[in-house]
Short mmCIF file of C-alpha atoms in Angstrom, two decimals:
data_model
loop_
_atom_site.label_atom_id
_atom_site.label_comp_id
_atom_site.label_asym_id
_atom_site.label_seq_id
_atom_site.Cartn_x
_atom_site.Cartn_y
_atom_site.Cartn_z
CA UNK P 828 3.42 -62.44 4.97
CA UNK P 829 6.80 -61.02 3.07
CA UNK P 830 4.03 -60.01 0.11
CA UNK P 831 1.95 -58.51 2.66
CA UNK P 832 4.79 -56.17 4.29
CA UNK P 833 5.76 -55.33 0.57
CA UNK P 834 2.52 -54.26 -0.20
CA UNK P 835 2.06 -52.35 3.05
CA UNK P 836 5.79 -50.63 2.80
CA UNK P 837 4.89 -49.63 -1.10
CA UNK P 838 1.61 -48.00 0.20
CA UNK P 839 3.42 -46.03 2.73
CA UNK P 840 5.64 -44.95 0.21
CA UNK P 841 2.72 -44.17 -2.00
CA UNK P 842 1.15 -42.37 0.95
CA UNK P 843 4.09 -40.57 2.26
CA UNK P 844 4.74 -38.92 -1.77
CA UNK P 845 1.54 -37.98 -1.83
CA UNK P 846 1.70 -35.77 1.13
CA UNK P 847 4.63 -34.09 0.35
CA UNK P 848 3.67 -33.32 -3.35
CA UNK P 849 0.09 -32.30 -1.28
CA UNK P 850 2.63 -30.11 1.14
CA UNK P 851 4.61 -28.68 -2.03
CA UNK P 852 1.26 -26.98 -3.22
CA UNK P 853 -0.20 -26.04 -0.52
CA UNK P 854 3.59 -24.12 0.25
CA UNK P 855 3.63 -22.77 -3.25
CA UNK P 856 -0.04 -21.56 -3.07
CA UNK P 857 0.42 -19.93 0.12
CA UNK P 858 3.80 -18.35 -1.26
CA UNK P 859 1.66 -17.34 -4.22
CA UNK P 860 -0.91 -15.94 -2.06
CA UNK P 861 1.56 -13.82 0.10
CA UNK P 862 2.84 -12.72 -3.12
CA UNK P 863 -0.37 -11.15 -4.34
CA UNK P 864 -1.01 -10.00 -0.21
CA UNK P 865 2.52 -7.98 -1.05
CA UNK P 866 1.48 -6.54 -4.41
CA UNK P 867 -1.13 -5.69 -3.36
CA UNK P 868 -0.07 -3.44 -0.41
CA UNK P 869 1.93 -2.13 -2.92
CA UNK P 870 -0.25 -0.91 -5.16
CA UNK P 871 -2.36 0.10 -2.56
CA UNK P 872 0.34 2.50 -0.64
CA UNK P 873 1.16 4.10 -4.20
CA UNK P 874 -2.44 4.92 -4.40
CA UNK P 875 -2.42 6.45 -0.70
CA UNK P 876 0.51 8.37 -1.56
CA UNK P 877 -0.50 9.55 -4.63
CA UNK P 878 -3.62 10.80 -3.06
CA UNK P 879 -1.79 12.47 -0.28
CA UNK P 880 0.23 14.43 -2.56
CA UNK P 881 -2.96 15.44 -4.65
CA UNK P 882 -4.17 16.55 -1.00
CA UNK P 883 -0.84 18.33 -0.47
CA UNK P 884 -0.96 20.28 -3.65
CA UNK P 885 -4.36 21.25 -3.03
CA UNK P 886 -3.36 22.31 0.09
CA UNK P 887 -0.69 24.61 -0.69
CA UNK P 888 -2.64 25.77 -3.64
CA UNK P 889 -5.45 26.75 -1.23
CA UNK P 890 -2.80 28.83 1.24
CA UNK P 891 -1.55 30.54 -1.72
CA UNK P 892 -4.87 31.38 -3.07
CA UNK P 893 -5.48 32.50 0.17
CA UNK P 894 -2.36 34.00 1.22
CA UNK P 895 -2.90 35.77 -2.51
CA UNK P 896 -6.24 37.20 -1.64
CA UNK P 897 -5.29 38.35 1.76
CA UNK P 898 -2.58 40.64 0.50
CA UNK P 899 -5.24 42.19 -2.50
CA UNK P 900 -7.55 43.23 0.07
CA UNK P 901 -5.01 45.23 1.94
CA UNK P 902 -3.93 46.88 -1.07
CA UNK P 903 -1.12 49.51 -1.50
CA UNK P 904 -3.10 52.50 0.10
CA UNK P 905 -4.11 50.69 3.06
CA UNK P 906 -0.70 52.59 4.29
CA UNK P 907 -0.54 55.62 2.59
CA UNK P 908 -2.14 57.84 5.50
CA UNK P 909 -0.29 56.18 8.65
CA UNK P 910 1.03 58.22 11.43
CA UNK P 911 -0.92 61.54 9.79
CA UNK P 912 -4.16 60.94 11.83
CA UNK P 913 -4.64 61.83 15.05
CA UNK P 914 -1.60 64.85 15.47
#
């Protein structure tokens, strides 16, 4: 009966070590996994900023061009003759 316990209290032991070396990896994988979930939303809001400032330079390169081509078709004689007509 006392070898019997022994045995029983050493498998326990055996048992109970075993789950928490199987509870140490599964923490460190699922630290190592929230790790790479981190990184990855990372790298993934550079990208999304990078491309928003692409879009932003575009953008403001557009209004310019635009802004640019606006003022060339009024040209510098488009005033030249106000207030003469019609007195």
């Amino acid at each position: 009966v006392i070898q019997e316990k022994h045995e029983i209290a050493i498998r326990e032991k055996m048992t109970d070590d075993e789950w928490a070396r199987n509870h140490a990896e599964l923490a460190r994988k699922m630290e190592e996994a929230e790790l790479r979930n981190r990184e990855r939303a990372l790298i993934e809001k550079r990208i999304q900023q990078d491309v928003l400032y692409q879009q932003k330079e575009e953008i403001q390169k557009q209004r310019e061009k635009t802004k640019r081509s606006g003022l060339d078709e009024i040209g510098t004689n488009f005033f030249a003759r106000f207030g003469r007509s019609c007195r």
